[in-house]
Coordinates of C-alpha atoms and ligand atoms in Angstrom, one line a residue:
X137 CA -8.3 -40.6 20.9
X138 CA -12.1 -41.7 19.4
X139 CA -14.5 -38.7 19.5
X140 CA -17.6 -37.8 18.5
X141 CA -18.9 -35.0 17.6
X142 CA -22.6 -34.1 17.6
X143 CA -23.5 -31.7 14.9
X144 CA -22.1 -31.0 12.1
X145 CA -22.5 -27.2 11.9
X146 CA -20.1 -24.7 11.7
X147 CA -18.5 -25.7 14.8
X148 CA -19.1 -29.3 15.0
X149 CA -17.6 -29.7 11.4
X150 CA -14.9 -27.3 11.4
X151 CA -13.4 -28.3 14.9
X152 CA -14.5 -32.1 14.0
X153 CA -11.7 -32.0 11.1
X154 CA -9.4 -30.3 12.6
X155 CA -9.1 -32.9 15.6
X156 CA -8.8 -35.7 12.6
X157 CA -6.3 -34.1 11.0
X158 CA -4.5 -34.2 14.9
X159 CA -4.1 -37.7 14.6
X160 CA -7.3 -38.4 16.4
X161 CA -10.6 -40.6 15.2
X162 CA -13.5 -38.6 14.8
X163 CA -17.0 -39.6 14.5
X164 CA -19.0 -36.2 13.2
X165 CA -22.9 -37.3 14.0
X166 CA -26.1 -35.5 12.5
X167 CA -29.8 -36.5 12.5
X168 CA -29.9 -34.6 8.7
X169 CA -29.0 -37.7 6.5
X170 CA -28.9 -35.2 3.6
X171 CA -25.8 -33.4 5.2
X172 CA -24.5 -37.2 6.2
X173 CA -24.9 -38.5 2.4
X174 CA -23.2 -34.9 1.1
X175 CA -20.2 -35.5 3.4
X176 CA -20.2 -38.8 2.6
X177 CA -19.4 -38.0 -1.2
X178 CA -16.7 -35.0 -0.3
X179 CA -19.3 -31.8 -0.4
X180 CA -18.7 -30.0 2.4
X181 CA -22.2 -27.8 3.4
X182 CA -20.3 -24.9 4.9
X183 CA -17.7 -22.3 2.7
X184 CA -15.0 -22.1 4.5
X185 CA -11.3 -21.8 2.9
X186 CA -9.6 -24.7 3.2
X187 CA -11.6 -27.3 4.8
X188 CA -13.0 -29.6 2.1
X189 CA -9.2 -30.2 1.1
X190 CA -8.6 -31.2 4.9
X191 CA -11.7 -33.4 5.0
X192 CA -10.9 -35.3 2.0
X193 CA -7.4 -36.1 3.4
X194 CA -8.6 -37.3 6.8
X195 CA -12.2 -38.9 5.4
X196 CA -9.6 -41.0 2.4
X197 CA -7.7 -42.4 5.7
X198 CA -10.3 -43.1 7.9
X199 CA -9.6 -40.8 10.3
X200 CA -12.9 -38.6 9.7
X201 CA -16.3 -40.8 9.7
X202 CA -19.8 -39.4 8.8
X203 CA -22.8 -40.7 10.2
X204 CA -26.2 -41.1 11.1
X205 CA -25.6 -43.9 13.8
X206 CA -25.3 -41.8 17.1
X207 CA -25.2 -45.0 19.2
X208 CA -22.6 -46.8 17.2
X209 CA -20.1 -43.2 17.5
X210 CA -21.1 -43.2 21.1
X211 CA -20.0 -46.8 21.5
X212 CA -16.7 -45.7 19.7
X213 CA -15.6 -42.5 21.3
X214 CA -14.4 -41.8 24.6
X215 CA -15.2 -38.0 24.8
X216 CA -18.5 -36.7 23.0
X217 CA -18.7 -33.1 22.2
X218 CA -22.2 -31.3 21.7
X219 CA -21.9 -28.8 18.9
X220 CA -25.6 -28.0 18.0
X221 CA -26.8 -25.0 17.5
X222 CA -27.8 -22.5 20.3
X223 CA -30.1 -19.6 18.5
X224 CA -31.9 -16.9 20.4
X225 CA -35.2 -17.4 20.9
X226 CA -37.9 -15.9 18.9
X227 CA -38.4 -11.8 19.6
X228 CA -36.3 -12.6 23.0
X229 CA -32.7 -12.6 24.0
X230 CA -33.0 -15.9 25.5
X231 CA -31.1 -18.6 24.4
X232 CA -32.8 -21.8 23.1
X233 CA -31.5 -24.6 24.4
X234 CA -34.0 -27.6 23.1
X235 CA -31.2 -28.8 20.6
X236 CA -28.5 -29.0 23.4
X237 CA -31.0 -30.8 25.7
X238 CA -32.0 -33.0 23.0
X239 CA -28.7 -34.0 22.3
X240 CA -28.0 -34.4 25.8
X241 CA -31.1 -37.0 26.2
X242 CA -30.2 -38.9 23.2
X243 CA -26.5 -39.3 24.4
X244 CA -27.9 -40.7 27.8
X245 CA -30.0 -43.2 26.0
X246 CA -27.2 -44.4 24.1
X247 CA -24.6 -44.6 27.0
X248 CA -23.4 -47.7 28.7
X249 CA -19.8 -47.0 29.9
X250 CA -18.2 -43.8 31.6
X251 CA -18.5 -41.2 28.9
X252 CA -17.2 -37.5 29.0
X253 CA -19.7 -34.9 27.9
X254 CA -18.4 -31.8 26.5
X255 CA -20.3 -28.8 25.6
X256 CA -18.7 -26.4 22.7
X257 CA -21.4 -24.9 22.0
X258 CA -22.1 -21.7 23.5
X259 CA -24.3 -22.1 26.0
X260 CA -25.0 -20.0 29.2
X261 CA -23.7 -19.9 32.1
X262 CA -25.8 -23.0 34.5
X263 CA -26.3 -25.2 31.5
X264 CA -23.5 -27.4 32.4
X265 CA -25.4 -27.8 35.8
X266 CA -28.7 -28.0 34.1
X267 CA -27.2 -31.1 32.2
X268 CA -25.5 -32.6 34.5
X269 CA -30.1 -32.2 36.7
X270 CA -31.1 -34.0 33.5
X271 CA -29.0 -36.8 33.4
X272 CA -28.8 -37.6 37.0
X273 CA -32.6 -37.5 36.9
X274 CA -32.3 -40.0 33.8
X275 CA -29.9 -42.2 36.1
X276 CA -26.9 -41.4 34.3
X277 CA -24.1 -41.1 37.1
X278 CA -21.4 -42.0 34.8
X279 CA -21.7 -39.3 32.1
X280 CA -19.2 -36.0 33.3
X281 CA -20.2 -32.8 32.1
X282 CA -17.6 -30.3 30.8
X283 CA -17.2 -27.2 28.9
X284 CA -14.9 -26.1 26.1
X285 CA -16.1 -23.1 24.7
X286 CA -14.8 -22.4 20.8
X287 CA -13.2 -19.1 19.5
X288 CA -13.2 -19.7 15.8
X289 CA -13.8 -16.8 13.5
X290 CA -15.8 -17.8 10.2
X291 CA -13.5 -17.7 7.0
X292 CA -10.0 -17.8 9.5
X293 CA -11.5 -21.0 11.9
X294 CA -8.8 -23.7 10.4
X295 CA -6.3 -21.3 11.6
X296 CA -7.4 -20.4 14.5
X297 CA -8.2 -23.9 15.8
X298 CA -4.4 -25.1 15.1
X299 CA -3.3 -21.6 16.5
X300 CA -5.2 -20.5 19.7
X301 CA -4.4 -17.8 21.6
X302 CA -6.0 -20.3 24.9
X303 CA -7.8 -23.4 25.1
X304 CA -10.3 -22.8 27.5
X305 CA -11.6 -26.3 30.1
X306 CA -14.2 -26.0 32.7
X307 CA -14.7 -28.7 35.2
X308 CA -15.7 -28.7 38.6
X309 CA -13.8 -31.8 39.0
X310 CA -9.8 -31.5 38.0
X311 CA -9.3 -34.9 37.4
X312 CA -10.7 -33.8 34.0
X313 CA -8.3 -31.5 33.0
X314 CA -5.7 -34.2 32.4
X315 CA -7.7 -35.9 29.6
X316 CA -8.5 -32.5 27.7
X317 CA -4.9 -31.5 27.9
X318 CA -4.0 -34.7 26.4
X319 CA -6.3 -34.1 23.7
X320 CA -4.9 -30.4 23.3
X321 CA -1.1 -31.4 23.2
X322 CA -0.2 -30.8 20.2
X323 CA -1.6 -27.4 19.9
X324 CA -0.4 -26.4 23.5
X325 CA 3.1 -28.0 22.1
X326 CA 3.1 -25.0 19.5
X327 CA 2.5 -22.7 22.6
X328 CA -1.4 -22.7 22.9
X329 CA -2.3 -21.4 26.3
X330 CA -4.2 -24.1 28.3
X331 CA -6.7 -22.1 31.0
X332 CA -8.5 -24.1 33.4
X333 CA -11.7 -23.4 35.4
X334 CA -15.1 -23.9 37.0
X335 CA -17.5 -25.2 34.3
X336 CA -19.6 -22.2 35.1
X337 CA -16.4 -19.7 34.2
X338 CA -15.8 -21.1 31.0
X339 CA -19.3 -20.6 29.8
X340 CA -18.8 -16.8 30.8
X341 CA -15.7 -16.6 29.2
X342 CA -17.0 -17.6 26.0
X343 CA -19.7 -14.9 26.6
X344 CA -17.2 -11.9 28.1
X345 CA -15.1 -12.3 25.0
X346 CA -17.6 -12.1 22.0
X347 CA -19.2 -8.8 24.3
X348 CA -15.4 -7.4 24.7
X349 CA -14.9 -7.5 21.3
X350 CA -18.2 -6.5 20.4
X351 CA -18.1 -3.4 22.5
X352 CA -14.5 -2.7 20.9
X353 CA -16.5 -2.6 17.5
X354 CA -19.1 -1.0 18.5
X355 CA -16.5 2.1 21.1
X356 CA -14.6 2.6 17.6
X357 CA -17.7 2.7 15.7
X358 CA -19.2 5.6 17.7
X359 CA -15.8 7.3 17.5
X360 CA -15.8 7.2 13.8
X361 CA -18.9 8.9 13.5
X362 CA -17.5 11.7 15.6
X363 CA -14.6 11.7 13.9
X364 CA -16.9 12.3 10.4
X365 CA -17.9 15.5 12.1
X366 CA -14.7 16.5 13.6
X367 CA -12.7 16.4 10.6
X368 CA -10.2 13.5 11.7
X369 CA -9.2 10.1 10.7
X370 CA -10.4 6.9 12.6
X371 CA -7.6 5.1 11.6
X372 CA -5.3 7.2 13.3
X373 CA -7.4 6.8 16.9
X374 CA -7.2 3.2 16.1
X375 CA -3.9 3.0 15.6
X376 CA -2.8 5.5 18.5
X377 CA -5.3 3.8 20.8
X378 CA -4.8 -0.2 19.9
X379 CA -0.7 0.7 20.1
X380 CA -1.0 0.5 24.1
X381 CA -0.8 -2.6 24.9
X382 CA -3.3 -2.3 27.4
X383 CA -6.2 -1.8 24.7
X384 CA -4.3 -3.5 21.9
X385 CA -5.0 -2.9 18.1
X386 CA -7.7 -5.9 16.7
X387 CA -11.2 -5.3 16.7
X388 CA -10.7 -1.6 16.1
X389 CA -11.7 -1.2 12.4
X390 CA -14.9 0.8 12.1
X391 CA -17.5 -0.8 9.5
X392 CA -21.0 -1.0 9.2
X393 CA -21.6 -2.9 12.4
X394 CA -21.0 -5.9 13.6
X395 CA -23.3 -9.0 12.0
X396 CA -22.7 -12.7 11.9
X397 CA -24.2 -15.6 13.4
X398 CA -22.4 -15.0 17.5
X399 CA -22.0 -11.2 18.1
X400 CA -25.5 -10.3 17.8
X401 CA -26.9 -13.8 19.6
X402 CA -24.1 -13.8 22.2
X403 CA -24.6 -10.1 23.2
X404 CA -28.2 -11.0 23.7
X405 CA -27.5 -14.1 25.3
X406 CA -25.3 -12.2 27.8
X407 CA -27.9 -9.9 29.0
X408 CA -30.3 -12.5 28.9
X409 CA -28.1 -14.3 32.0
X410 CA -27.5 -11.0 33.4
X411 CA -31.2 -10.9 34.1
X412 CA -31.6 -14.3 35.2
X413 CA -29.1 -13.5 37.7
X414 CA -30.6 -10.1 38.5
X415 CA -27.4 -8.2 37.7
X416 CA -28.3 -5.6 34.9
X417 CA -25.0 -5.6 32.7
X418 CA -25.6 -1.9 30.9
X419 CA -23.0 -1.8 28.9
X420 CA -24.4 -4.8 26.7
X421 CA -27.3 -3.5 26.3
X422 CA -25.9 -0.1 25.0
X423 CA -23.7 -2.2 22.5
X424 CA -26.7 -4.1 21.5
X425 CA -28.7 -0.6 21.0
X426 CA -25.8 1.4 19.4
X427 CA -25.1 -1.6 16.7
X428 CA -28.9 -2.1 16.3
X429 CA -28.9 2.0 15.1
X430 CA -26.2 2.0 13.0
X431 CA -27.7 0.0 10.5
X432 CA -30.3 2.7 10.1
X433 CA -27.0 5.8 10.0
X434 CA -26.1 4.0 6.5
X435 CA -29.3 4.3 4.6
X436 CA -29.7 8.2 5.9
X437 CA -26.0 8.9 4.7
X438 CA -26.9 7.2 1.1
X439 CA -29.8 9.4 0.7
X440 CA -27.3 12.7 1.7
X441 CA -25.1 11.6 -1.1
X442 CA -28.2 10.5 -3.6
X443 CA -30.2 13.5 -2.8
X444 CA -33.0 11.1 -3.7
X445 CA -33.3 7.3 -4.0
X446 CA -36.1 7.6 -6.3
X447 CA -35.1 5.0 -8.9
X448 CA -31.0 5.6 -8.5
X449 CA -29.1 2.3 -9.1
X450 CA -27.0 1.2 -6.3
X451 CA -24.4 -1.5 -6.6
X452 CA -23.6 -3.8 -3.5
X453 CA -20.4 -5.3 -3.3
X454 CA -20.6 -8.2 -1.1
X455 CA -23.6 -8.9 0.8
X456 CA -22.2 -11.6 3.3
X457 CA -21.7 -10.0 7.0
X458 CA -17.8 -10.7 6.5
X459 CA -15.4 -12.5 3.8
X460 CA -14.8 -15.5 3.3
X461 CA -17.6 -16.8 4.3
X462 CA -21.2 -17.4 2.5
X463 CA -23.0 -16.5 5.9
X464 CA -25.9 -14.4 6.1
X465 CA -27.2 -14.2 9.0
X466 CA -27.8 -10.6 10.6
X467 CA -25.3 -9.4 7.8
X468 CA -26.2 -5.3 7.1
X469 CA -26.9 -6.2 4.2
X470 CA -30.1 -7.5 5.0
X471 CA -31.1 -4.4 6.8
X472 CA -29.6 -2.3 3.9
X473 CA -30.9 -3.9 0.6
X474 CA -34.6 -3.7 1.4
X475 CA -34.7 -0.5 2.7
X476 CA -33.0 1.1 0.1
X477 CA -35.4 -0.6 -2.8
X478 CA -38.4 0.1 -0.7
X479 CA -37.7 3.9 -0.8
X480 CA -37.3 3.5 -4.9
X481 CA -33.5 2.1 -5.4
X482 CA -32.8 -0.8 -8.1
X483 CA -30.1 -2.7 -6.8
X484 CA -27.4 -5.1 -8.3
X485 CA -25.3 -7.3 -6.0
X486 CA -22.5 -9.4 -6.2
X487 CA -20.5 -11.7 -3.4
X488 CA -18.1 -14.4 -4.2
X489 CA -20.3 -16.9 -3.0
X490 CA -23.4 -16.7 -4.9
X491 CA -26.9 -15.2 -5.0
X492 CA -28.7 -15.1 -1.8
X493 CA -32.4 -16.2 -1.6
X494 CA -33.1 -13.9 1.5
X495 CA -33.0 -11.3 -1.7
X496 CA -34.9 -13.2 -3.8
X497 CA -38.5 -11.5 -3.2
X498 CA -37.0 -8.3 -3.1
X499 CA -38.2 -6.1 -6.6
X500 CA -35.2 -3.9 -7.6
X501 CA -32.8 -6.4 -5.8
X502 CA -31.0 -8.4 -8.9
X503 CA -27.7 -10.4 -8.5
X504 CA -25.2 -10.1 -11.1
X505 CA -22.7 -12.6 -11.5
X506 CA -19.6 -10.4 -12.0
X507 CA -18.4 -6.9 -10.9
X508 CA -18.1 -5.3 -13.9
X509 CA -21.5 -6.0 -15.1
X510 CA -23.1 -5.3 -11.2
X511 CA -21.1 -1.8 -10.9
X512 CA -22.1 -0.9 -14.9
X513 CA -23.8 2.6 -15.2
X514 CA -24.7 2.9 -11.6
X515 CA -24.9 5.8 -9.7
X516 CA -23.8 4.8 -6.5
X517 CA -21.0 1.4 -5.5
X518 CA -21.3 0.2 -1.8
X519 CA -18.4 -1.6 -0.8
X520 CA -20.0 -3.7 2.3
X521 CA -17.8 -6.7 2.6
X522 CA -13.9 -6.3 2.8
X523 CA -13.2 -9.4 -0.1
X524 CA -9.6 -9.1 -1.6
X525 CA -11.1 -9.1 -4.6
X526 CA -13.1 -5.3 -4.8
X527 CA -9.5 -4.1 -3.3
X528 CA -8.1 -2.5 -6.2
X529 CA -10.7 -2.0 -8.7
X530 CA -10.3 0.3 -11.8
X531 CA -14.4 2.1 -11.0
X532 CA -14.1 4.5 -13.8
X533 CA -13.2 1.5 -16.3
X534 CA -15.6 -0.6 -15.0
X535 CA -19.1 1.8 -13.8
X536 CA -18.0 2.9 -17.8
X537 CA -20.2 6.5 -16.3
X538 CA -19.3 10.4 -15.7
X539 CA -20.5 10.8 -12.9
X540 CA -20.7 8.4 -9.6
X541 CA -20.2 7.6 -6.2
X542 CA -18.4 5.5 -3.7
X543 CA -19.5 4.5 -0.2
X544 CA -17.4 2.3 1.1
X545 CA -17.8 0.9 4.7
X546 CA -14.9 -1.0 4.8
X547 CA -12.3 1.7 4.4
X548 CA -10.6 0.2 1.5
X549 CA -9.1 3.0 -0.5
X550 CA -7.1 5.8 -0.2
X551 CA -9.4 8.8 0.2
X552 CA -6.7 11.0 -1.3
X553 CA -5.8 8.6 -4.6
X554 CA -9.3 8.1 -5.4
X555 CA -11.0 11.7 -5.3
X556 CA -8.2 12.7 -7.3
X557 CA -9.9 10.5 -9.9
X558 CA -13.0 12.7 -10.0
X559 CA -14.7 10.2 -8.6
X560 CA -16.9 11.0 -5.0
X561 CA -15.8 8.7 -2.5
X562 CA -17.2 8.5 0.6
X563 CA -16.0 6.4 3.5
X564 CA -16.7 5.3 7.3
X565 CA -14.7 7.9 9.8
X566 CA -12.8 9.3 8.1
X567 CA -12.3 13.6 7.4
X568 CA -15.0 15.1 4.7
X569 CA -16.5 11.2 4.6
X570 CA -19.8 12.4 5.7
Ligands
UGA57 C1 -16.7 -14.3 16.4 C2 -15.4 -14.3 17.3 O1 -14.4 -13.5 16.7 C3 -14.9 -15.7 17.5 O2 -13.8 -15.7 18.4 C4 -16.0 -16.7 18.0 O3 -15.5 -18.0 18.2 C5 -17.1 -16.6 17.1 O4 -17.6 -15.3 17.0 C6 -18.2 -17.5 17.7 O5 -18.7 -17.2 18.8 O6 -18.4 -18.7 17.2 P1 -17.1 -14.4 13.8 O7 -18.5 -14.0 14.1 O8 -17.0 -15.5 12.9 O9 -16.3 -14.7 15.1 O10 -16.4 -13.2 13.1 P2 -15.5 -11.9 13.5 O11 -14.3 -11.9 12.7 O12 -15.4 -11.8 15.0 O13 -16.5 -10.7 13.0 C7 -17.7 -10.4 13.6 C8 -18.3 -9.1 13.0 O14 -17.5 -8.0 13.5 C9 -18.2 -9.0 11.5 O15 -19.4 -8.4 11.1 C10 -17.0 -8.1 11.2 O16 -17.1 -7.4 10.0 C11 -17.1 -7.2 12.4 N1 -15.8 -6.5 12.7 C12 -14.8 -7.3 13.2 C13 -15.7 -5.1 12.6 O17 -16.6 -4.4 12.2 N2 -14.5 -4.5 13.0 C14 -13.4 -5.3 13.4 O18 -12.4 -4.7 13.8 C15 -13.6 -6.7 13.6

């Protein structure tokens, strides 16, 4: 099939290639000629493993097409997918919609024939209806509105787009359904489930799942700081807990809290249609609250094991909100880092992907490009992000010190191998990791 996608963001990009390398020809349009002119000459503008290897191959047989030219991809492609980005508004848990809208106008105005419109970004629930107001009101009868909600996970999306757990249509007309499940074959071939719906329900369940599995992070995360106090292992609950089937066992690992560029805008975003629906969904909002707090635990628990932060030198290892991925945004880290310099720290960081600018005005914040010289005669190593590559680190070798401590909020090490090391390790849940 010819499709175009709009956007070439995270989702647009990722889901773009993947329906190339299907077999399918895929125009990915953005306004940002920069981004075009990068793809265009094989740099892809997102980290994530794998992909630039899988756009080269489908870009080098014409299957993958970059471009500017939103009419031309529009004359081309028989279903259009809207992949922009759908950020919170400013101090509100509203979702912004102007780029979706946007889109939506343009692809009227370049729109002759019968067109399907498909939404994969997340977008509330009515916004499928609110499209569908703008183009009839634009005299655009012949453009059908769908959604297709995504479930990729940053630094695991190639795999999970060729191995979905569901595919997830919503139409309030069924003679859609047909066309997306041809488009889906070859994944529900390999025994993707293929869930139909109202358009309206498959903008909730895109919302009800990141909350679920929010909530899971957020139940286990509570737990663990009991468990601190009551002298037992998280892991175990996890495990004991996620073996019922009914519960199941992902999305159970306590950390720092959850980050990343959906978990905190989609819980938001929930409660945000909750409200406009006048149903007040609680639960969310005490997810939201509880992750929100945790942040602050971190920085209290560093100053316990400190005593003072008064000019104590703290290594970070990994600043991104999870690995494989260079993404940022609402990472602990950024909560972390400052307040730890601001109270007297000097920090060092490193992440596999690179120096971060949100760090760059920070005094005390420096990035070091290895491990070994960012963990060198500190006092203190935080383990935030879970790379394979601070897994099984020689610390004594490497901090090159007496005397020092671990806090690692990943749960990485054996509690038991490393204190008998002499070296002070504290961890996230665990017994005596307070
Ligand atoms: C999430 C969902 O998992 C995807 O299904 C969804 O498509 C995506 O949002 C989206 O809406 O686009 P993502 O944010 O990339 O994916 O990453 P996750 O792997 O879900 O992790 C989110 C956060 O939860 C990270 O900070 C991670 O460290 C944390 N986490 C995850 C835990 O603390 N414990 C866990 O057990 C799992």
């Amino acid at each position: 099939m010819n499709l175009c996608m709009i956007g070439t963001g995270y989702v647009g990009l990722v889901s773009g290639t993947c329906f190339a390398d299907l077999g399918n020809r895929v125009f990915c349009v953005d306004k940002d000629k920069n981004k075009i002119d990068k793809l265009n000459s094989g740099i892809s503008p997102i980290y994530e493993p794998g992909l630039n290897e899988l756009i080269k191959k489908n870009y080098s047989v014409g299957r993958l097409i970059f471009t500017n030219d939103l009419k031309k991809a529009i004359s081309k492609s028989e279903l259009i997918f809207i992949c922009v980005g759908t950020p919170n508004k400013k101090n509100s848990n509203d979702v912004d919609l102007s780029f979706v809208f946007k889109a939506a106008k343009e692809i009227a105005k370049c729109t002759k024939n019968k067109k399907i419109l498909i939404t994969k970004s997340t977008v509330p629930v009515g916004t499928g209806d609110s499209i569908e107001k703008l183009l009839k009101k634009l005299r655009k009868k012949n453009i059908e509105v769908i959604s297709n909600p995504e479930f990729l996970r940053e630094g695991e999306a190639i795999r999970d787009f060729r191995f979905p757990d569901r595919i997830v249509i919503g139409s309030n007309d069924k003679k859609h359904f047909n066309t997306l499940k041809k488009l889906y074959q070859p994944l529900i071939s390999k025994g993707a489930n293929f869930f139909t719906t109202s358009r309206r329900g498959a903008e909730l369940i895109k919302y009800a799942s990141n909350a679920f599995l929010a909530t899971k992070i957020t139940f286990i995360n509570e737990l663990a700081n009991l468990c601190e106090k009551a002298n037992i292992n998280i892991e175990d609950i996890s495990l004991g807990m996620g073996s019922d089937s009914r519960i199941g066992s992902r999305f159970l690992r306590a950390g720092p809290a959850y980050g990343g560029s959906c978990f905190p805008k989609d819980t938001k975003g929930l409660v945000s249609t909750g409200e406009k629906f006048k149903t007040n969904l609680s639960i969310v909002k005490s997810v939201i609250k509880s992750n929100e707090n945790r942040k602050k635990l971190h920085t209290e628990k560093i100053k316990k094991i400190l005593g003072s932060l008064k000019g104590k030198r703290i290594a970070f290892l990994g600043v991104t909100f999870k690995p494989n991925t260079d993404d940022m945004r609402d990472s602990v880290s950024l909560k972390m880092i400052p307040a730890l310099c601001k109270q007297g720290s000097k920090i060092t960081y490193y992440d596999p992907t690179g120096s971060k600018k949100n760090f760059k005005n920070i005094k005390n914040c420096k990035f070091k490009k290895s491990i070994r010289e960012t963990c060198y005669n500190v006092d203190l190593i935080i383990i935030h992000t879970e790379w394979d590559e601070f897994k099984s680190l020689e610390f004594s070798k490497i901090v090159k010190k007496k005397s020092f401590s671990i806090f690692d909020l990943r749960n990485l090490y054996n509690q038991n191998q490393i204190k008998n090391k002499n070296i002070k390790y504290y961890s996230v849940g665990r017994p005596n990791s307070n």
